[in-house]
Amino acid sequence: MIKPTQLCKIKHHFPIRFIDFLGRKLMGVLLVIISSIGFAQQVDAQQEFVPIFNGKDLDGWHISKTNHHGTMGNFYVEDGAIVMKQYPYGQGGIILTDKKYQDFELSLEFKGYPGTNGGIFLRSSESGSAYQLELAGDGERGTGNLIGELQRTTINARIENIEEVWKKGEWNSFRIRMTGEIPKVSLWINGEHMWDAEGERNDLIGDVTDGMIAFQLHWSATLQPVPGGRCCDFSWRPDASHQFRNVMIKELKPAKALMSSGSQFAQQSQALVSDSFDMEFIRIEPGKMLVGKIEIECPSFPDTRDVADESKWTEQEFKLCQEMAERDSRPGFWVTMDQPYFIGKYEVTQGQWKKIMGSNPSIFNAEKVGELTDLHPVDNVTWEMVQGFVTKLNAMESIYRYRLPTEFEWEYAARAGNDELLSWSETSQQAWIQQTDKGTAKQVGTKKPNAWGLYDMLGNVWEWVGDYYNNDVFADPIPPGKGEVHVLKGGSITSDVTNATYLYHGAGPGNGYDVGFRLVREIR
């Protein structure tokens, strides 16, 4: 075989008349060989890393509608970069790839802003449970640390000398390698190898081995409570941003894993069926509630807060905040429930789903949980799957008709007459949230009920309602008649306390493993 380095020698050692004798066809062959070698090298180079951001728009990416750092982040593309800005009303959040990845190398460039915070999420769920590479402003302490987001992780890493490699005010390059079901992660910043880390187990909820790539910018807090928030201080500045460009990935072939053969719990669970539907409902009396009120406040100027001078707001920032506050504050609107209705006392369970549908789609089934789960909420159900359940249930009933609640019916019942957000301690008493021990959905009714006797309105699993999502921070007075996704309410085991509130207006598809529902019952 002719090696590429030999081709020039061949050309120079043969006399011209000999080449003429061989004819032009041989030269054509040599040129083809040269071209083919060059093409092969080019193809190999292209296969090394593939762009997952086109530098023009957010095609292939989406903003999470169930993340506790916000669902309406001010994210856009400018000068070939993804720009992520906080919004004055609690709107940071995460932007995720549409595609999931298992083993990979990720390459990108990042530019931050002093005082901001966020991260690069690895194997992320839709709501942001992930392994997180922290990004603290413009290379501030914490940048490059490996931590868990909405989960406790056995794989962690710290950088003590980030200032030695960081280029302040400039673009900084990251290369991240992640492999294995029990993950091994390595990090390079600006070409310098920072650390290698290996976990003791797969820390991801549900033991999933893949997930999305996501970029996070923390939410901003104002002086007024925000939907899902309890903060009363400022953590944002107008025009502060995180930016990402040249985002590329190389997928690596994962090692083959041994498949589980099942367990006695799974076999028992399949055989166990409730003797009846056992659905209990609570009567909700008529009343009204104020929905969609937004009050945004800015610090006074000059900024007299007891913070470092570089953290104080400038007059220009103060004016910009005032403009944003005037634009985005809303008086809200009243919603009246003029008729009583009956809503499920509990979330629909796996046992009830099996009784109607004959199977169990749940991720957190008996095999995963390690105990019988007929009294656990059914999970991993899409809105369309729920419609199939409702159709079959209604065909079995002659007295009652069942349906999903509207968003306002759900929220009115969840509030239970309360116009104020629950405190942190009250939320933790009523809701299974942010399970940091690889938590699973829990048996329904094992936390305290709300004031009207309803269980798990917050936490455990997100709950589908009947309405389409309006792509806004709150529902519209008249919900849209069509759309791409439906509304999810109430938060789940993966939720922070900030989005386990009755105000939170989320949307599907959610994570799957923490998405369920409850029903409304009507007389036919």
Coordinates of C-alpha atoms in Angstrom, one line a residue:
M1 CA 0.0 0.0 0.0
I2 CA 1.3 3.5 -0.8
K3 CA 1.6 5.6 2.3
P4 CA 0.6 9.3 2.1
T5 CA 4.1 10.4 2.8
Q6 CA 5.5 8.3 -0.1
L7 CA 3.4 10.0 -2.8
C8 CA 5.6 13.0 -3.2
K9 CA 8.7 10.8 -3.4
I10 CA 7.1 8.8 -6.2
K11 CA 6.3 11.9 -8.2
H12 CA 9.8 13.3 -8.0
H13 CA 11.8 10.1 -8.6
F14 CA 10.1 9.0 -11.8
P15 CA 11.2 10.9 -15.0
I16 CA 8.5 12.8 -16.9
R17 CA 8.7 10.5 -20.0
F18 CA 8.0 7.5 -17.7
I19 CA 4.9 9.1 -16.4
D20 CA 3.9 9.8 -20.0
F21 CA 4.4 6.2 -20.8
L22 CA 2.3 5.1 -17.9
G23 CA -0.4 7.5 -19.2
R24 CA -2.7 9.9 -17.6
K25 CA -4.9 7.1 -16.1
L26 CA -2.2 6.3 -13.5
M27 CA -1.9 9.9 -12.6
G28 CA -5.6 10.0 -12.2
V29 CA -5.4 7.0 -9.8
L30 CA -2.7 8.7 -7.8
L31 CA -4.8 11.9 -7.6
V32 CA -7.8 9.9 -6.5
I33 CA -5.7 8.2 -3.8
I34 CA -4.5 11.6 -2.6
S35 CA -8.0 13.1 -2.7
S36 CA -9.4 10.0 -0.9
I37 CA -6.9 10.2 1.9
G38 CA -7.6 13.9 2.4
F39 CA -11.4 13.2 2.4
A40 CA -11.0 10.4 4.9
Q41 CA -9.1 12.6 7.2
Q42 CA -11.8 15.3 6.9
V43 CA -14.6 12.8 7.6
D44 CA -12.7 11.6 10.7
A45 CA -12.4 15.1 11.9
Q46 CA -16.1 15.8 11.4
Q47 CA -17.0 12.7 13.3
E48 CA -14.9 13.7 16.3
F49 CA -17.3 16.5 17.3
V50 CA -20.7 17.4 15.8
P51 CA -22.4 20.8 16.4
I52 CA -25.5 20.6 18.6
F53 CA -26.1 24.4 18.4
N54 CA -26.2 25.9 14.9
G55 CA -25.2 29.4 15.9
K56 CA -28.4 30.9 14.3
D57 CA -31.4 29.9 16.4
L58 CA -32.5 27.5 19.2
D59 CA -33.4 24.7 16.8
G60 CA -32.8 21.4 18.7
W61 CA -33.2 23.1 22.1
H62 CA -36.1 23.9 24.3
I63 CA -36.8 25.7 27.6
S64 CA -37.9 23.6 30.5
K65 CA -41.5 24.3 31.7
T66 CA -41.0 22.5 35.0
N67 CA -37.7 23.8 36.3
H68 CA -37.6 25.5 39.7
H69 CA -35.4 28.3 38.5
G70 CA -38.0 29.6 36.0
T71 CA -39.9 28.5 32.9
M72 CA -39.8 31.7 30.8
G73 CA -36.1 32.5 30.7
N74 CA -35.0 35.3 28.4
F75 CA -32.9 33.1 26.2
Y76 CA -32.0 33.9 22.6
V77 CA -29.2 33.8 20.0
E78 CA -27.0 36.7 19.3
D79 CA -23.6 36.9 17.5
G80 CA -23.4 33.1 17.2
A81 CA -24.0 32.5 20.9
I82 CA -26.8 31.3 23.2
V83 CA -27.5 34.3 25.4
M84 CA -29.3 33.6 28.8
K85 CA -30.5 36.6 30.7
Q86 CA -32.5 36.7 34.0
Y87 CA -35.9 38.4 34.0
P88 CA -37.0 40.6 36.8
Y89 CA -39.9 38.3 37.8
G90 CA -38.3 35.0 38.8
Q91 CA -37.3 33.9 35.3
G92 CA -34.1 32.2 35.0
G93 CA -34.3 28.5 34.1
I94 CA -32.6 25.9 31.9
I95 CA -32.5 25.3 28.2
L96 CA -32.1 21.7 27.1
T97 CA -31.2 19.7 24.0
D98 CA -34.1 17.9 22.5
K99 CA -31.9 14.8 22.2
K100 CA -30.7 12.6 25.1
Y101 CA -27.0 11.5 25.4
Q102 CA -25.4 8.7 27.4
D103 CA -21.6 8.6 27.0
F104 CA -20.0 11.7 25.3
E105 CA -17.5 14.4 25.1
L106 CA -18.9 17.9 25.2
S107 CA -16.9 20.9 23.9
L108 CA -18.0 24.5 24.2
E109 CA -17.0 28.1 25.0
F110 CA -18.5 30.1 27.8
K111 CA -18.6 33.7 28.9
G112 CA -20.1 34.8 32.2
Y113 CA -21.1 38.0 34.1
P114 CA -19.8 38.8 37.6
G115 CA -22.3 37.8 40.3
T116 CA -24.4 35.5 38.1
N117 CA -24.6 31.7 38.7
G118 CA -25.7 28.7 36.7
G119 CA -24.3 25.5 35.3
I120 CA -23.8 22.9 32.6
F121 CA -26.1 20.0 33.3
L122 CA -25.0 16.5 32.3
R123 CA -27.6 13.7 31.7
S124 CA -30.3 16.1 32.8
S125 CA -34.0 15.3 33.2
E126 CA -36.6 17.7 31.9
S127 CA -36.9 19.5 35.2
G128 CA -33.1 19.7 35.8
S129 CA -32.2 16.8 38.0
A130 CA -28.6 16.2 36.8
Y131 CA -24.9 16.1 37.4
Q132 CA -24.0 19.8 37.3
L133 CA -20.8 21.5 36.3
E134 CA -21.1 24.8 38.2
L135 CA -20.6 28.2 36.5
A136 CA -20.1 31.0 39.0
G137 CA -20.2 34.3 37.1
D138 CA -17.0 35.2 35.4
G139 CA -14.8 32.5 36.8
E140 CA -15.6 33.2 40.4
R141 CA -15.0 30.6 43.1
G142 CA -17.0 27.5 42.4
T143 CA -16.6 27.5 38.7
G144 CA -15.8 24.1 37.4
N145 CA -17.0 22.2 40.5
L146 CA -19.0 19.0 39.9
I147 CA -22.1 18.8 42.1
G148 CA -25.6 17.4 42.0
E149 CA -28.6 19.4 41.0
L150 CA -31.9 18.4 42.8
Q151 CA -30.1 15.2 43.8
R152 CA -27.3 14.0 46.1
T153 CA -24.3 12.7 44.1
T154 CA -21.5 10.3 45.0
I155 CA -19.3 11.9 42.3
N156 CA -18.0 15.3 43.2
A157 CA -15.0 17.5 42.3
R158 CA -13.6 20.9 43.3
I159 CA -11.2 23.4 41.7
E160 CA -9.2 25.4 44.1
N161 CA -7.1 27.3 41.5
I162 CA -9.7 28.4 38.9
E163 CA -8.1 31.9 38.7
E164 CA -4.9 30.3 37.3
V165 CA -6.6 29.2 34.1
W166 CA -9.6 31.5 33.8
K167 CA -9.6 34.5 31.3
K168 CA -11.8 37.1 32.9
G169 CA -14.1 39.0 30.6
E170 CA -13.3 36.6 27.7
W171 CA -14.5 33.4 26.2
N172 CA -13.3 30.3 28.1
S173 CA -13.2 26.8 26.5
F174 CA -14.6 23.7 28.3
R175 CA -14.2 20.0 27.3
I176 CA -16.2 17.5 29.4
R177 CA -16.0 13.8 29.1
M178 CA -18.7 11.6 30.7
T179 CA -18.8 7.8 30.5
G180 CA -20.3 4.8 32.2
E181 CA -23.6 3.9 34.0
I182 CA -21.7 4.6 37.1
P183 CA -20.2 7.8 35.7
K184 CA -16.7 8.9 35.2
V185 CA -16.3 12.6 34.4
S186 CA -13.2 14.6 33.3
L187 CA -12.9 18.3 32.8
W188 CA -10.5 20.5 30.8
I189 CA -10.7 24.3 30.9
N190 CA -8.8 26.3 28.3
G191 CA -6.9 23.1 27.5
E192 CA -5.8 22.5 31.0
H193 CA -6.8 19.2 32.7
M194 CA -8.6 20.2 35.9
W195 CA -9.8 16.9 37.4
D196 CA -11.1 13.3 36.9
A197 CA -14.0 12.1 39.1
E198 CA -15.7 8.7 39.5
G199 CA -19.0 8.0 41.3
E200 CA -19.8 5.1 43.6
R201 CA -23.2 4.5 41.9
N202 CA -25.6 5.8 39.3
D203 CA -27.1 8.8 41.2
L204 CA -29.8 9.7 38.7
I205 CA -33.4 9.3 39.7
G206 CA -34.8 6.1 38.3
D207 CA -31.3 4.9 37.6
V208 CA -31.5 6.3 34.1
T209 CA -28.3 6.2 32.1
D210 CA -28.8 9.0 29.7
G211 CA -30.2 12.5 29.7
M212 CA -30.1 15.9 28.0
I213 CA -27.4 18.5 27.9
A214 CA -28.7 21.7 29.6
F215 CA -27.5 25.2 30.4
Q216 CA -28.8 26.9 33.5
L217 CA -29.1 30.4 34.7
H218 CA -30.5 30.9 38.2
W219 CA -33.7 32.7 38.6
S220 CA -33.9 36.2 39.8
A221 CA -35.6 37.3 43.0
T222 CA -37.4 40.6 43.6
L223 CA -38.7 42.3 46.8
Q224 CA -42.0 40.6 46.2
P225 CA -42.7 36.8 46.3
V226 CA -42.6 35.2 42.9
P227 CA -44.5 32.2 41.6
G228 CA -42.9 29.3 43.5
G229 CA -40.5 31.6 45.2
R230 CA -40.0 32.8 48.8
C231 CA -37.0 35.0 48.3
C232 CA -37.1 38.7 49.2
D233 CA -33.7 40.0 48.0
F234 CA -32.1 40.8 44.7
S235 CA -30.0 38.2 42.9
W236 CA -30.1 39.7 39.4
R237 CA -28.9 42.7 37.5
P238 CA -30.3 44.0 34.2
D239 CA -28.3 42.7 31.2
A240 CA -26.3 40.2 33.2
S241 CA -26.0 37.0 31.1
H242 CA -24.4 33.7 30.6
Q243 CA -23.4 32.9 27.0
F244 CA -22.4 29.7 25.2
R245 CA -21.0 29.2 21.7
N246 CA -19.3 26.5 19.5
V247 CA -21.3 23.8 21.3
M248 CA -20.3 20.4 20.0
I249 CA -20.5 16.8 21.1
K250 CA -18.9 13.5 20.3
E251 CA -21.0 10.5 21.3
L252 CA -19.1 7.6 22.7
K253 CA -20.2 4.0 22.4
P254 CA -21.3 2.9 25.9
A255 CA -20.2 -0.4 27.4
K256 CA -22.8 -3.2 27.4
A257 CA -24.7 -3.5 30.7
L258 CA -26.1 -6.6 32.3
M259 CA -29.9 -6.7 32.1
S260 CA -32.0 -7.3 35.2
S261 CA -34.2 -10.4 35.1
G262 CA -36.8 -8.8 37.3
S263 CA -37.8 -9.5 40.9
Q264 CA -40.4 -11.1 43.1
F265 CA -41.9 -7.6 43.7
A266 CA -42.5 -7.1 39.9
Q267 CA -44.1 -10.5 39.6
Q268 CA -46.3 -10.0 42.7
S269 CA -47.3 -6.5 41.6
Q270 CA -48.5 -7.7 38.2
A271 CA -50.7 -10.3 39.8
L272 CA -52.2 -8.0 42.5
V273 CA -55.2 -6.0 41.4
S274 CA -57.5 -4.0 43.7
D275 CA -61.0 -5.3 44.3
S276 CA -62.5 -2.0 43.4
F277 CA -61.5 1.4 42.0
D278 CA -61.4 2.8 45.6
M279 CA -61.5 6.4 44.3
E280 CA -62.4 8.9 47.0
F281 CA -63.5 12.5 46.1
I282 CA -63.8 15.7 48.1
R283 CA -66.6 18.2 47.5
I284 CA -65.2 21.7 46.8
E285 CA -67.6 24.6 47.5
P286 CA -68.0 27.7 45.3
G287 CA -65.8 30.7 45.8
K288 CA -63.2 32.9 44.1
M289 CA -59.5 33.5 43.9
L290 CA -57.1 36.2 42.5
V291 CA -54.8 34.8 39.8
G292 CA -51.9 36.2 37.9
K293 CA -51.0 39.2 40.1
I294 CA -47.3 40.3 39.6
E295 CA -45.7 43.0 41.6
I296 CA -42.1 43.9 40.7
E297 CA -40.0 46.3 42.8
C298 CA -36.5 47.7 42.2
P299 CA -34.0 48.9 44.7
S300 CA -34.0 52.6 45.5
F301 CA -31.4 54.8 43.8
P302 CA -28.8 55.5 44.8
D303 CA -28.3 51.9 45.9
T304 CA -27.7 52.1 49.7
R305 CA -27.7 48.3 50.4
D306 CA -24.9 47.0 52.6
V307 CA -23.1 45.1 49.8
A308 CA -19.8 45.5 48.0
D309 CA -19.5 48.5 45.8
E310 CA -19.2 46.4 42.7
S311 CA -22.5 44.8 43.5
K312 CA -24.4 48.0 43.9
W313 CA -26.7 49.1 41.1
T314 CA -25.8 51.9 38.7
E315 CA -28.3 54.6 37.7
Q316 CA -28.6 53.0 34.3
E317 CA -29.4 49.6 35.8
F318 CA -32.0 51.2 38.1
K319 CA -33.7 52.9 35.2
L320 CA -33.7 49.7 33.2
C321 CA -35.3 47.8 36.1
Q322 CA -38.0 50.4 36.4
E323 CA -38.8 50.0 32.8
M324 CA -39.0 46.3 33.1
A325 CA -41.1 46.5 36.2
E326 CA -43.6 48.8 34.6
R327 CA -43.8 46.5 31.6
D328 CA -44.2 43.2 33.4
S329 CA -46.2 44.0 36.6
R330 CA -49.8 42.8 36.4
P331 CA -52.9 43.4 38.5
G332 CA -54.2 39.9 38.1
F333 CA -57.8 38.8 37.6
W334 CA -60.5 37.1 39.6
V335 CA -61.6 33.5 38.9
T336 CA -65.0 32.5 40.3
M337 CA -66.1 28.9 41.0
D338 CA -69.8 29.3 40.9
Q339 CA -70.7 25.6 41.2
P340 CA -69.4 22.9 43.6
Y341 CA -67.4 20.1 42.2
F342 CA -65.7 16.9 43.3
I343 CA -62.0 16.3 43.0
G344 CA -59.9 13.3 43.8
K345 CA -58.8 13.1 47.4
Y346 CA -55.6 11.4 46.2
E347 CA -53.6 11.1 43.0
V348 CA -54.7 8.1 40.8
T349 CA -52.7 5.1 41.9
Q350 CA -50.9 2.3 40.1
G351 CA -53.5 -0.2 41.4
Q352 CA -56.4 1.9 40.0
W353 CA -54.6 2.2 36.6
K354 CA -54.0 -1.5 36.4
K355 CA -57.7 -2.2 37.2
I356 CA -58.8 -0.1 34.3
M357 CA -56.0 -0.5 31.8
G358 CA -54.7 -4.0 32.6
S359 CA -51.0 -2.9 32.8
N360 CA -48.7 -0.6 34.7
P361 CA -46.6 2.0 32.8
S362 CA -44.9 3.4 36.0
I363 CA -41.2 3.7 36.3
F364 CA -41.4 3.6 40.0
N365 CA -43.1 0.2 40.0
A366 CA -42.6 -2.6 42.6
E367 CA -39.3 -3.8 41.2
K368 CA -37.8 -0.3 41.3
V369 CA -39.2 0.7 44.7
G370 CA -38.6 -2.7 46.4
E371 CA -42.2 -3.0 47.7
L372 CA -45.7 -3.4 46.4
T373 CA -46.8 -0.1 44.8
D374 CA -50.6 -0.4 44.2
L375 CA -51.0 2.6 46.5
H376 CA -48.3 4.7 44.9
P377 CA -49.3 7.2 42.2
V378 CA -49.2 6.0 38.7
D379 CA -46.4 7.8 36.9
N380 CA -44.8 8.0 33.4
V381 CA -48.2 8.8 31.8
T382 CA -48.7 11.2 29.0
W383 CA -51.7 13.5 28.7
E384 CA -53.0 11.2 25.8
M385 CA -52.6 8.1 28.0
V386 CA -54.7 9.7 30.7
Q387 CA -57.4 10.4 28.1
G388 CA -57.4 6.7 27.3
F389 CA -57.8 5.9 31.0
V390 CA -60.7 8.3 31.4
T391 CA -62.4 6.9 28.3
K392 CA -62.3 3.4 29.6
L393 CA -63.3 4.4 33.1
N394 CA -66.3 6.3 31.8
A395 CA -67.4 3.3 29.7
M396 CA -67.5 1.3 33.0
E397 CA -69.6 3.8 34.9
S398 CA -73.4 4.5 34.5
I399 CA -73.8 7.1 37.3
Y400 CA -70.6 9.2 37.2
R401 CA -68.5 10.8 34.5
Y402 CA -64.8 11.5 35.1
R403 CA -62.4 14.0 33.6
L404 CA -59.2 15.9 34.3
P405 CA -59.7 19.1 36.3
T406 CA -59.2 22.5 34.6
E407 CA -56.2 24.4 35.8
F408 CA -58.4 26.8 37.8
E409 CA -60.3 23.9 39.4
W410 CA -57.0 22.3 40.4
E411 CA -55.5 25.5 41.7
Y412 CA -58.6 26.6 43.7
A413 CA -58.7 23.2 45.4
A414 CA -55.0 23.3 46.1
R415 CA -55.2 26.7 47.6
A416 CA -57.9 25.5 50.0
G417 CA -58.9 29.1 50.7
N418 CA -55.4 30.4 51.2
D419 CA -54.3 33.4 49.2
E420 CA -50.7 33.4 50.6
L421 CA -48.0 31.0 49.7
L422 CA -47.3 28.2 52.2
S423 CA -44.2 28.6 54.3
W424 CA -41.2 26.3 53.7
S425 CA -42.1 24.2 56.8
E426 CA -45.8 23.9 55.7
T427 CA -44.8 22.8 52.2
S428 CA -42.5 20.1 53.6
Q429 CA -45.3 18.8 55.8
Q430 CA -47.7 18.5 52.8
A431 CA -45.4 17.6 50.0
W432 CA -42.9 14.9 48.9
I433 CA -40.3 17.1 47.2
Q434 CA -36.6 17.2 46.2
Q435 CA -35.8 13.7 47.3
T436 CA -32.0 13.8 47.5
D437 CA -31.6 10.1 48.3
K438 CA -32.5 8.9 44.8
G439 CA -36.1 9.3 45.9
T440 CA -39.0 7.7 44.2
A441 CA -42.7 8.6 44.2
K442 CA -44.3 7.8 47.6
Q443 CA -47.5 6.1 48.7
V444 CA -50.4 8.6 48.4
G445 CA -51.8 10.1 51.5
T446 CA -48.7 9.7 53.7
K447 CA -48.1 13.5 54.1
K448 CA -50.5 15.9 55.8
P449 CA -53.5 17.0 53.7
N450 CA -54.3 20.6 52.9
A451 CA -57.0 22.5 54.7
W452 CA -59.8 20.9 52.6
G453 CA -58.6 17.3 53.1
L454 CA -56.8 16.8 49.8
Y455 CA -53.5 14.9 49.8
D456 CA -50.4 15.4 47.6
M457 CA -51.7 18.5 45.8
L458 CA -48.0 19.6 46.0
G459 CA -45.1 17.2 45.3
N460 CA -45.0 13.5 44.7
V461 CA -45.9 13.6 41.0
W462 CA -46.8 16.5 38.7
E463 CA -50.5 16.4 37.8
W464 CA -51.9 16.8 34.3
V465 CA -54.9 19.1 34.0
G466 CA -57.2 19.6 31.0
D467 CA -56.0 22.9 29.7
Y468 CA -53.4 23.7 27.0
Y469 CA -50.3 25.6 28.1
N470 CA -50.3 29.3 27.1
N471 CA -46.5 29.8 27.2
D472 CA -46.7 32.4 29.9
V473 CA -45.9 32.7 33.6
F474 CA -49.6 32.4 34.6
A475 CA -52.7 31.0 33.0
D476 CA -54.8 33.3 30.8
P477 CA -58.4 34.2 32.1
I478 CA -59.6 32.2 29.1
P479 CA -57.3 29.2 28.5
P480 CA -56.2 28.7 24.9
G481 CA -58.4 26.4 22.8
K482 CA -55.4 24.6 21.3
G483 CA -51.7 24.2 21.7
E484 CA -48.7 21.9 21.6
V485 CA -48.6 20.8 25.3
H486 CA -50.8 20.7 28.3
V487 CA -50.5 22.2 31.8
L488 CA -48.8 20.4 34.7
K489 CA -49.4 21.5 38.3
G490 CA -48.1 21.0 41.8
G491 CA -44.4 19.9 41.4
S492 CA -43.0 16.5 42.3
I493 CA -40.3 14.6 44.1
T494 CA -37.8 16.3 41.9
S495 CA -39.1 19.8 42.7
D496 CA -37.4 22.4 44.8
V497 CA -39.7 24.1 47.3
T498 CA -39.8 27.1 44.9
N499 CA -42.0 25.3 42.3
A500 CA -44.0 23.1 44.6
T501 CA -46.7 25.7 44.9
Y502 CA -50.3 26.0 43.7
L503 CA -49.3 29.1 41.7
Y504 CA -46.8 27.3 39.4
H505 CA -47.9 27.1 35.8
G506 CA -45.8 24.3 34.3
A507 CA -46.2 22.2 31.1
G508 CA -45.5 18.8 29.7
P509 CA -43.9 16.6 28.8
G510 CA -42.2 16.6 32.2
N511 CA -39.8 13.8 33.3
G512 CA -42.2 10.9 32.8
Y513 CA -41.2 9.2 36.0
D514 CA -42.8 12.0 38.1
V515 CA -45.9 12.8 36.1
G516 CA -49.4 11.6 37.1
F517 CA -52.9 13.0 37.6
R518 CA -56.0 13.1 39.7
L519 CA -59.6 13.3 38.5
V520 CA -62.8 15.3 38.8
R521 CA -66.1 13.4 39.2
E522 CA -69.5 14.6 37.9
I523 CA -73.0 13.3 37.9
R524 CA -74.0 12.2 34.4

